[in-house]
Coordinates of C-alpha atoms and ligand atoms in Angstrom, one line a residue:
M1115 CA 47.0 32.0 -91.7
N1116 CA 49.1 29.2 -92.6
L1117 CA 51.0 26.9 -89.9
N1118 CA 53.6 24.7 -91.1
V1119 CA 53.3 21.4 -89.0
V1120 CA 56.5 19.0 -89.3
G1121 CA 55.8 15.8 -88.6
G1122 CA 53.2 13.4 -89.9
G1123 CA 53.4 11.2 -86.5
L1124 CA 50.1 10.7 -84.6
T1125 CA 51.3 14.4 -82.9
G1126 CA 51.0 16.2 -86.2
L1127 CA 48.8 14.1 -87.6
A1128 CA 46.8 14.9 -83.8
A1129 CA 47.6 18.2 -84.0
S1130 CA 46.8 19.7 -87.3
I1131 CA 43.3 18.3 -87.0
D1132 CA 43.4 20.3 -83.8
A1133 CA 44.2 23.2 -85.7
A1134 CA 42.3 23.3 -88.6
E1135 CA 39.1 22.7 -86.4
R1136 CA 41.1 26.6 -85.0
G1137 CA 40.5 27.8 -87.9
W1138 CA 44.5 27.7 -89.2
R1139 CA 45.5 26.7 -92.8
V1140 CA 47.8 23.9 -92.0
T1141 CA 50.3 22.0 -94.1
V1142 CA 52.0 18.8 -92.8
H1143 CA 55.7 18.2 -94.0
E1144 CA 56.0 14.7 -94.0
A1145 CA 59.9 13.5 -94.8
R1146 CA 59.1 9.9 -95.5
S1147 CA 56.6 8.3 -98.3
T1148 CA 53.9 6.6 -95.6
L1149 CA 52.5 8.2 -92.1
G1150 CA 52.5 7.5 -88.8
G1151 CA 56.3 7.4 -87.6
R1152 CA 56.8 5.6 -83.9
A1153 CA 52.8 4.7 -84.5
A1154 CA 53.2 3.1 -88.0
T1155 CA 52.1 -0.8 -88.4
L1156 CA 53.5 -2.9 -90.8
N1157 CA 51.6 -3.3 -94.0
S1158 CA 52.4 -6.9 -93.9
A1159 CA 51.3 -10.2 -92.7
Y1160 CA 51.8 -10.3 -89.3
R1161 CA 51.0 -6.2 -88.4
A1162 CA 53.6 -5.2 -86.1
N1163 CA 53.5 -1.9 -84.5
R1164 CA 57.0 -0.4 -83.4
G1165 CA 57.5 -2.0 -80.7
P1166 CA 54.4 -3.0 -77.9
H1167 CA 52.3 -0.4 -77.7
A1168 CA 49.1 1.1 -75.6
L1169 CA 46.3 3.6 -75.4
Y1170 CA 45.8 5.0 -71.5
A1171 CA 41.9 5.8 -71.4
D1172 CA 43.0 7.9 -68.9
G1173 CA 44.4 9.7 -70.3
P1174 CA 44.0 13.6 -72.4
L1175 CA 44.8 11.7 -75.8
W1176 CA 41.8 9.3 -75.6
S1177 CA 39.5 12.3 -74.0
W1178 CA 40.7 14.3 -77.3
L1179 CA 39.4 11.4 -79.7
Q1180 CA 37.1 10.6 -77.9
Q1181 CA 35.8 13.8 -77.9
R1182 CA 36.0 14.0 -82.1
G1183 CA 34.5 10.7 -82.5
L1184 CA 38.1 8.8 -83.2
T1185 CA 38.0 6.7 -80.3
P1186 CA 39.9 3.7 -82.2
S1187 CA 38.4 0.6 -82.0
T1188 CA 40.0 -1.1 -79.0
V1189 CA 40.6 -4.4 -77.4
S1190 CA 41.7 -4.9 -73.0
P1191 CA 44.2 -7.0 -72.0
S1192 CA 42.7 -10.8 -71.1
G1193 CA 44.5 -13.9 -70.3
E1194 CA 46.8 -15.4 -68.8
T1195 CA 49.6 -12.7 -67.6
L1196 CA 52.8 -14.6 -66.4
F1197 CA 55.5 -12.6 -64.6
R1198 CA 59.5 -14.4 -64.4
V1199 CA 60.7 -12.8 -60.1
G1200 CA 63.7 -14.6 -58.6
G1201 CA 63.9 -17.1 -61.7
Q1202 CA 60.5 -18.8 -61.6
V1203 CA 58.0 -17.5 -64.5
Q1204 CA 54.6 -17.6 -62.0
P1205 CA 51.6 -15.6 -62.1
L1206 CA 52.3 -12.2 -59.6
P1207 CA 53.2 -12.8 -56.3
P1208 CA 50.8 -11.8 -54.0
T1209 CA 53.7 -9.7 -52.3
V1210 CA 54.2 -7.7 -54.5
G1211 CA 50.7 -7.1 -55.6
Q1212 CA 50.1 -6.2 -51.4
A1213 CA 53.0 -4.6 -51.2
I1214 CA 51.9 -1.5 -54.5
A1215 CA 48.1 -1.3 -52.7
T1216 CA 49.4 -0.5 -49.6
L1217 CA 52.3 2.7 -51.1
P1218 CA 51.3 6.4 -50.6
P1219 CA 49.3 7.9 -53.1
T1220 CA 52.1 10.5 -54.1
A1221 CA 56.2 10.6 -54.3
P1222 CA 58.8 12.5 -53.9
V1223 CA 60.4 14.3 -57.2
D1224 CA 64.1 14.5 -55.6
Q1225 CA 64.5 11.2 -53.9
T1226 CA 64.8 7.5 -56.1
F1227 CA 61.9 4.9 -57.0
R1228 CA 64.1 2.6 -55.4
A1229 CA 64.7 4.9 -52.8
W1230 CA 60.9 5.5 -52.1
L1231 CA 60.2 2.4 -52.0
N1232 CA 62.2 1.2 -49.6
E1233 CA 61.0 3.5 -47.4
H1234 CA 57.4 1.9 -48.0
I1235 CA 58.2 -1.7 -48.3
D1236 CA 60.3 -3.8 -46.0
D1237 CA 61.9 -6.4 -48.3
T1238 CA 64.1 -6.2 -50.6
K1239 CA 63.1 -9.0 -53.5
T1240 CA 59.6 -7.5 -53.1
V1241 CA 60.9 -4.0 -54.3
E1242 CA 63.1 -4.7 -56.7
A1243 CA 59.9 -6.8 -58.1
V1244 CA 57.9 -3.4 -58.0
I1245 CA 60.9 -1.7 -59.7
G1246 CA 61.2 -4.2 -62.6
L1247 CA 57.2 -3.9 -63.5
T1248 CA 57.7 -0.3 -64.0
F1249 CA 60.0 -1.1 -66.4
I1250 CA 57.5 -1.3 -69.4
V1251 CA 56.0 2.3 -68.9
T1252 CA 59.6 4.2 -69.0
Y1253 CA 61.4 1.5 -70.7
H1254 CA 64.6 2.6 -68.9
H1255 CA 66.7 -0.3 -68.1
D1256 CA 66.5 0.8 -64.4
P1257 CA 63.0 2.5 -63.4
G1258 CA 64.1 2.4 -59.7
Q1259 CA 67.0 4.9 -59.9
L1260 CA 65.0 7.5 -62.1
S1261 CA 62.6 10.2 -59.7
A1262 CA 60.3 8.4 -57.4
A1263 CA 57.3 11.1 -59.0
F1264 CA 58.1 10.1 -62.7
V1265 CA 58.0 5.8 -61.8
H1266 CA 54.9 6.1 -59.7
E1267 CA 53.0 8.3 -62.2
R1268 CA 53.6 5.6 -64.8
L1269 CA 52.6 2.6 -62.0
R1270 CA 49.3 4.2 -61.0
R1271 CA 48.7 4.9 -64.4
G1272 CA 49.8 1.6 -66.2
G1273 CA 47.0 -0.8 -65.0
S1274 CA 43.6 -1.5 -65.6
H1275 CA 43.1 2.1 -68.5
V1276 CA 45.4 -0.2 -71.0
R1277 CA 44.1 -0.4 -74.3
Y1278 CA 45.3 -2.1 -77.4
V1279 CA 44.3 -0.8 -80.7
E1280 CA 42.7 -3.3 -83.2
G1281 CA 44.4 -4.0 -86.2
G1282 CA 47.7 -1.7 -84.9
W1283 CA 48.1 1.2 -84.6
G1284 CA 48.3 2.3 -87.6
Q1285 CA 43.8 2.1 -88.3
L1286 CA 44.2 5.3 -85.7
I1287 CA 47.1 7.0 -88.0
D1288 CA 44.7 6.1 -90.9
S1289 CA 41.6 7.6 -89.9
L1290 CA 43.5 10.6 -87.9
A1291 CA 44.9 10.8 -91.5
H1292 CA 41.2 11.0 -93.3
R1293 CA 40.1 13.5 -90.5
A1294 CA 42.9 15.6 -91.5
T1295 CA 42.4 15.6 -95.4
E1296 CA 38.2 16.1 -94.7
L1297 CA 39.4 20.0 -92.3
G1298 CA 41.4 20.6 -95.8
V1299 CA 44.7 19.5 -94.3
E1300 CA 47.2 19.8 -96.7
V1301 CA 49.5 16.7 -96.1
R1302 CA 52.9 16.5 -98.3
H1303 CA 54.7 12.6 -98.1
R1304 CA 58.2 12.7 -98.8
A1305 CA 59.1 16.3 -98.0
P1306 CA 61.5 16.8 -96.0
M1307 CA 61.6 19.7 -93.9
T1308 CA 64.9 21.0 -94.4
V1309 CA 64.7 24.8 -92.9
I1310 CA 62.4 26.6 -90.2
P1311 CA 60.5 28.4 -92.2
H1312 CA 58.8 32.2 -91.2
E1313 CA 55.4 31.6 -90.7
P1314 CA 54.1 29.8 -87.6
T1315 CA 55.7 26.4 -87.3
L1316 CA 54.5 22.6 -85.3
L1317 CA 57.2 20.8 -84.9
T1318 CA 56.8 17.5 -83.9
A1319 CA 59.4 14.5 -84.5
T1320 CA 61.9 12.6 -81.7
M1321 CA 63.8 15.4 -79.7
S1322 CA 67.0 14.3 -81.5
A1323 CA 65.0 15.1 -85.1
A1324 CA 64.3 18.4 -83.5
R1325 CA 68.1 19.3 -82.1
H1326 CA 69.5 18.6 -85.9
L1327 CA 66.6 20.4 -87.9
T1328 CA 67.1 23.7 -85.6
Q1329 CA 71.3 23.1 -85.1
D1330 CA 69.6 23.8 -81.3
P1331 CA 71.9 21.7 -79.1
S1332 CA 69.8 22.5 -75.4
L1333 CA 67.2 20.3 -77.4
H1334 CA 68.0 17.4 -75.2
W1335 CA 66.3 15.3 -72.3
T1336 CA 67.2 11.8 -71.1
G1337 CA 65.7 9.0 -73.2
S1338 CA 65.9 4.7 -73.1
R1339 CA 67.8 2.3 -74.8
V1340 CA 66.0 -0.3 -75.6
A1341 CA 66.1 -3.8 -77.7
L1342 CA 63.3 -5.3 -79.7
V1343 CA 61.8 -8.3 -80.8
D1344 CA 58.7 -9.0 -83.0
L1345 CA 57.7 -13.3 -83.5
G1346 CA 55.5 -14.0 -86.1
L1347 CA 54.5 -18.0 -84.9
S1348 CA 52.8 -20.7 -86.9
P1349 CA 49.7 -21.9 -85.6
H1350 CA 51.5 -25.4 -84.6
A1351 CA 53.3 -23.0 -81.2
A1352 CA 51.9 -24.3 -78.2
I1353 CA 52.2 -21.1 -76.3
G1354 CA 49.3 -19.7 -74.3
W1355 CA 50.3 -17.2 -71.5
F1356 CA 48.6 -13.5 -73.2
R1357 CA 52.1 -11.6 -71.5
I1358 CA 55.1 -12.1 -69.7
F1359 CA 56.9 -9.5 -68.0
D1360 CA 60.6 -10.5 -66.6
L1361 CA 60.8 -8.4 -63.6
D1362 CA 64.2 -10.1 -62.8
H1363 CA 65.3 -9.2 -66.7
R1364 CA 63.3 -5.8 -67.2
I1365 CA 61.8 -7.8 -70.5
Y1366 CA 58.2 -7.3 -71.9
A1367 CA 56.3 -10.0 -74.1
A1368 CA 52.3 -9.5 -75.6
R1369 CA 50.8 -12.1 -77.5
Y1370 CA 49.0 -9.9 -79.1
T1371 CA 46.9 -12.5 -81.3
H1372 CA 44.9 -13.9 -78.0
V1373 CA 43.5 -10.0 -77.9
D1374 CA 43.4 -9.5 -81.4
P1375 CA 43.4 -12.1 -84.3
S1376 CA 43.4 -10.1 -87.3
L1377 CA 46.8 -8.7 -86.4
A1378 CA 48.3 -12.5 -88.1
P1379 CA 47.1 -14.8 -90.1
P1380 CA 44.4 -16.8 -89.3
G1381 CA 45.7 -19.3 -85.9
H1382 CA 49.3 -17.5 -86.3
H1383 CA 51.0 -15.6 -83.1
L1384 CA 52.6 -12.6 -83.1
I1385 CA 54.8 -11.5 -80.0
Q1386 CA 56.3 -8.5 -79.6
I1387 CA 58.9 -7.9 -77.2
A1388 CA 60.8 -4.9 -75.3
A1389 CA 63.7 -5.4 -73.1
S1390 CA 66.3 -2.9 -71.6
I1391 CA 69.3 -2.2 -72.5
E1392 CA 71.3 -1.9 -69.9
P1393 CA 74.2 0.9 -70.2
G1394 CA 77.8 -1.4 -72.0
E1395 CA 75.0 -3.9 -73.0
A1396 CA 75.4 -5.3 -76.8
F1397 CA 72.2 -5.6 -78.2
S1398 CA 73.4 -9.2 -79.0
A1399 CA 72.9 -10.0 -75.3
A1400 CA 69.7 -8.2 -74.8
V1401 CA 67.9 -9.9 -77.4
G1402 CA 69.9 -13.2 -76.1
R1403 CA 68.4 -11.9 -72.3
I1404 CA 64.9 -12.4 -74.7
H1405 CA 65.5 -15.7 -75.6
G1406 CA 66.3 -17.1 -72.3
M1407 CA 62.9 -15.3 -71.3
L1408 CA 60.9 -17.2 -73.8
D1409 CA 63.5 -20.6 -73.9
A1410 CA 61.5 -20.1 -69.8
T1411 CA 58.4 -20.3 -71.3
S1412 CA 58.5 -23.0 -74.2
R1413 CA 61.1 -24.3 -74.6
R1414 CA 60.2 -25.6 -78.8
W1415 CA 58.8 -21.9 -79.9
P1416 CA 62.3 -21.7 -82.4
D1417 CA 60.7 -24.4 -84.4
H1418 CA 57.7 -22.4 -85.1
V1419 CA 59.1 -19.3 -86.0
H1420 CA 57.5 -18.2 -89.6
W1421 CA 58.9 -13.9 -89.5
K1422 CA 61.2 -12.4 -86.9
R1423 CA 62.0 -8.7 -86.6
S1424 CA 64.9 -7.1 -83.9
Y1425 CA 66.0 -3.8 -84.1
E1426 CA 67.6 -1.5 -81.7
L1427 CA 65.9 2.2 -80.3
T1428 CA 68.1 5.2 -78.7
N1429 CA 65.8 7.6 -77.2
E1430 CA 62.8 7.4 -79.2
T1431 CA 60.6 5.3 -76.1
G1432 CA 59.6 8.7 -74.4
A1433 CA 61.3 11.2 -71.9
V1434 CA 62.5 10.2 -68.6
D1435 CA 62.7 12.2 -65.7
H1436 CA 66.0 12.0 -62.9
P1437 CA 65.4 12.2 -59.7
G1438 CA 65.5 16.3 -58.6
S1439 CA 63.5 16.8 -62.3
T1440 CA 60.4 16.6 -64.2
W1441 CA 59.2 18.0 -67.1
H1442 CA 58.8 21.4 -66.3
D1443 CA 63.0 21.0 -66.5
R1444 CA 62.6 19.8 -69.7
P1445 CA 62.5 21.3 -73.6
A1446 CA 59.3 24.4 -73.3
V1447 CA 57.4 23.7 -76.8
M1448 CA 57.1 27.1 -77.0
R1449 CA 60.7 28.1 -79.0
T1450 CA 60.4 31.9 -80.5
P1451 CA 57.0 33.8 -80.9
T1452 CA 56.1 31.0 -84.2
L1453 CA 57.8 27.7 -83.5
A1454 CA 57.4 25.1 -81.9
I1455 CA 58.7 22.1 -81.0
A1456 CA 56.2 19.3 -79.3
T1457 CA 57.7 16.0 -78.6
D1458 CA 57.4 13.1 -76.0
Q1459 CA 60.5 14.8 -74.9
S1460 CA 59.2 17.7 -74.4
A1461 CA 58.1 20.2 -70.7
A1462 CA 54.5 18.9 -70.9
P1463 CA 52.9 16.0 -68.4
G1464 CA 51.6 12.3 -69.4
L1465 CA 52.4 9.3 -70.1
L1466 CA 54.6 8.4 -73.4
A1467 CA 52.7 9.7 -76.2
E1468 CA 50.5 12.2 -74.7
V1469 CA 53.6 13.8 -73.6
A1470 CA 53.8 14.9 -76.8
H1471 CA 50.1 15.5 -77.7
N1472 CA 49.5 17.2 -74.4
A1473 CA 52.7 19.7 -75.8
T1474 CA 51.1 20.7 -79.5
Q1475 CA 48.0 21.8 -77.3
I1476 CA 50.8 23.8 -75.5
A1477 CA 51.9 25.3 -78.5
L1478 CA 48.6 26.0 -79.9
T1479 CA 47.3 27.8 -77.8
A1480 CA 50.5 29.7 -77.5
L1481 CA 50.3 30.1 -81.2
D1482 CA 46.9 31.3 -81.6
I1483 CA 47.4 34.8 -79.8
P1484 CA 49.2 36.6 -82.2
R1485 CA 47.2 35.3 -84.7
G1486 CA 44.1 36.9 -82.8
Ligands
LIG871 C1 59.2 0.9 -78.8 C2 57.7 1.9 -78.5 C3 56.9 1.0 -77.7 C4 55.9 2.7 -77.3 N1 54.9 2.6 -76.4 C5 53.8 3.7 -76.6 C6 52.8 2.9 -75.6 O1 52.0 2.0 -75.2 N2 51.6 3.8 -76.0 C7 52.3 5.2 -75.9 O2 51.3 5.9 -75.6 N3 53.3 5.6 -77.0 C8 54.6 4.8 -76.9 N4 55.3 4.7 -77.4 C9 55.6 6.5 -78.2 C10 54.6 6.6 -78.9 O3 55.3 5.8 -80.4 C11 55.2 8.4 -79.3 O4 55.6 8.4 -78.1 C12 54.5 8.8 -80.7 O5 54.2 7.7 -82.3 C13 54.8 9.8 -81.1 O6 54.7 10.3 -82.0 P1 55.2 11.8 -82.9 O7 54.0 11.8 -83.8 O8 55.1 12.6 -82.1 O9 56.4 11.4 -83.0 P2 56.9 10.4 -83.9 O10 55.8 9.2 -84.2 O11 58.7 9.9 -84.7 O12 57.2 10.7 -85.9 C14 57.6 11.8 -86.4 C15 57.3 11.7 -87.8 O13 58.4 13.3 -88.0 C16 58.7 12.8 -90.0 N5 60.0 13.8 -89.2 C17 61.3 14.0 -89.1 N6 62.2 15.1 -89.5 C18 61.6 15.3 -90.5 C19 61.1 16.4 -91.2 N7 62.9 17.3 -91.0 N8 60.5 16.7 -92.2 C20 60.0 16.2 -92.0 N9 59.3 15.2 -91.2 C21 59.9 14.4 -90.8 C22 59.3 11.8 -89.9 O14 59.4 10.9 -90.7 C23 57.9 11.1 -88.8 O15 57.4 10.2 -89.1 C24 56.6 3.8 -77.2 C25 57.6 4.2 -78.5 C26 58.4 3.1 -79.2 C27 59.2 3.4 -80.1

């Protein structure tokens, strides 16, 4: 039987491989001329991902890739990591690391992360620093408002298992597309799906694209608004750091060429930066905060900019769960016996892209049942 997979991003391509392995005839419908969606890498001198992107080597997506020999070549974080805390750019204050180490192993769903931290950490400045640290695993302007269980899980996962895909996430997309084709999956480009077909369909995209296509207003969950700035700097830029976590302003910057020089022309730097956008804050103000953070670390950086791109995204960085809700409360994956919607804001566990991947596992199992 044929399975239609809508979307040729990371989730749709991985699901198409999984479905083909299970014996489905699979057609992938991708609206754009290129594959990858949010996991695409710029095909230019500076090979930027769509914002800072990391794989988590302790997660289900990684295991799924490993089982199929599809794990991309990756590098681990290494080099100087700086933190901006209380206006000072410095190594991580030992009190922050110590406070994290003494937190209980689990956190409650019903409490805010901030209230829960305040019960376990005496110093409010340390509490705010821990909250600032979780920006990059939630992309939320104030992770302290979110469910303690949700943020705590991300704080635990976001450490030593982080891996960066060499050459950018586009490398992973290329190898998934290659494997899908080998398995006989038909991949259609410039093929936007406008009507849901009657035969089994797995819709993979953002939750808002799924809502638009299905006209189902219940396909909605809370997400975040972020400002992204990517910089290509000449070799003369005297920058020594690898990463900066601005805990005061909820900004994250990584100079990826430090661990993967293939991302830019020889000697050049590629820096990718994400900043939270506060409710009511203008995008330009968030970009101003990013510039302020860069100024605090290296004043002459603007003299060395060869390439720059900046843009804003809303609800494209995955789900956030507020107190009292968990992933179980998000829009269900199975909409009808033949229509499944697997997004990174769906009712599935995991971190960022893992949510959509786990949602496809729920979908493929359920879609397999009527097929027998
Ligand atoms: C700034 C940023 C940083 C992130 N950082 C991380 C990270 O560090 N780690 C991590 O795991 N995840 C991260 N993510 C999330 C990750 O990028 C996404 O979860 C993942 O790429 C989602 O893949 P997808 O295939 O589900 O959706 P998408 O990548 O959105 O792909 C959906 C595809 O469907 C296509 N499409 C849409 N509508 C239709 C239609 N009607 N017909 C046909 N095709 C259609 C689109 O063109 C697109 O190619 C980040 C995301 C962003 C934006």
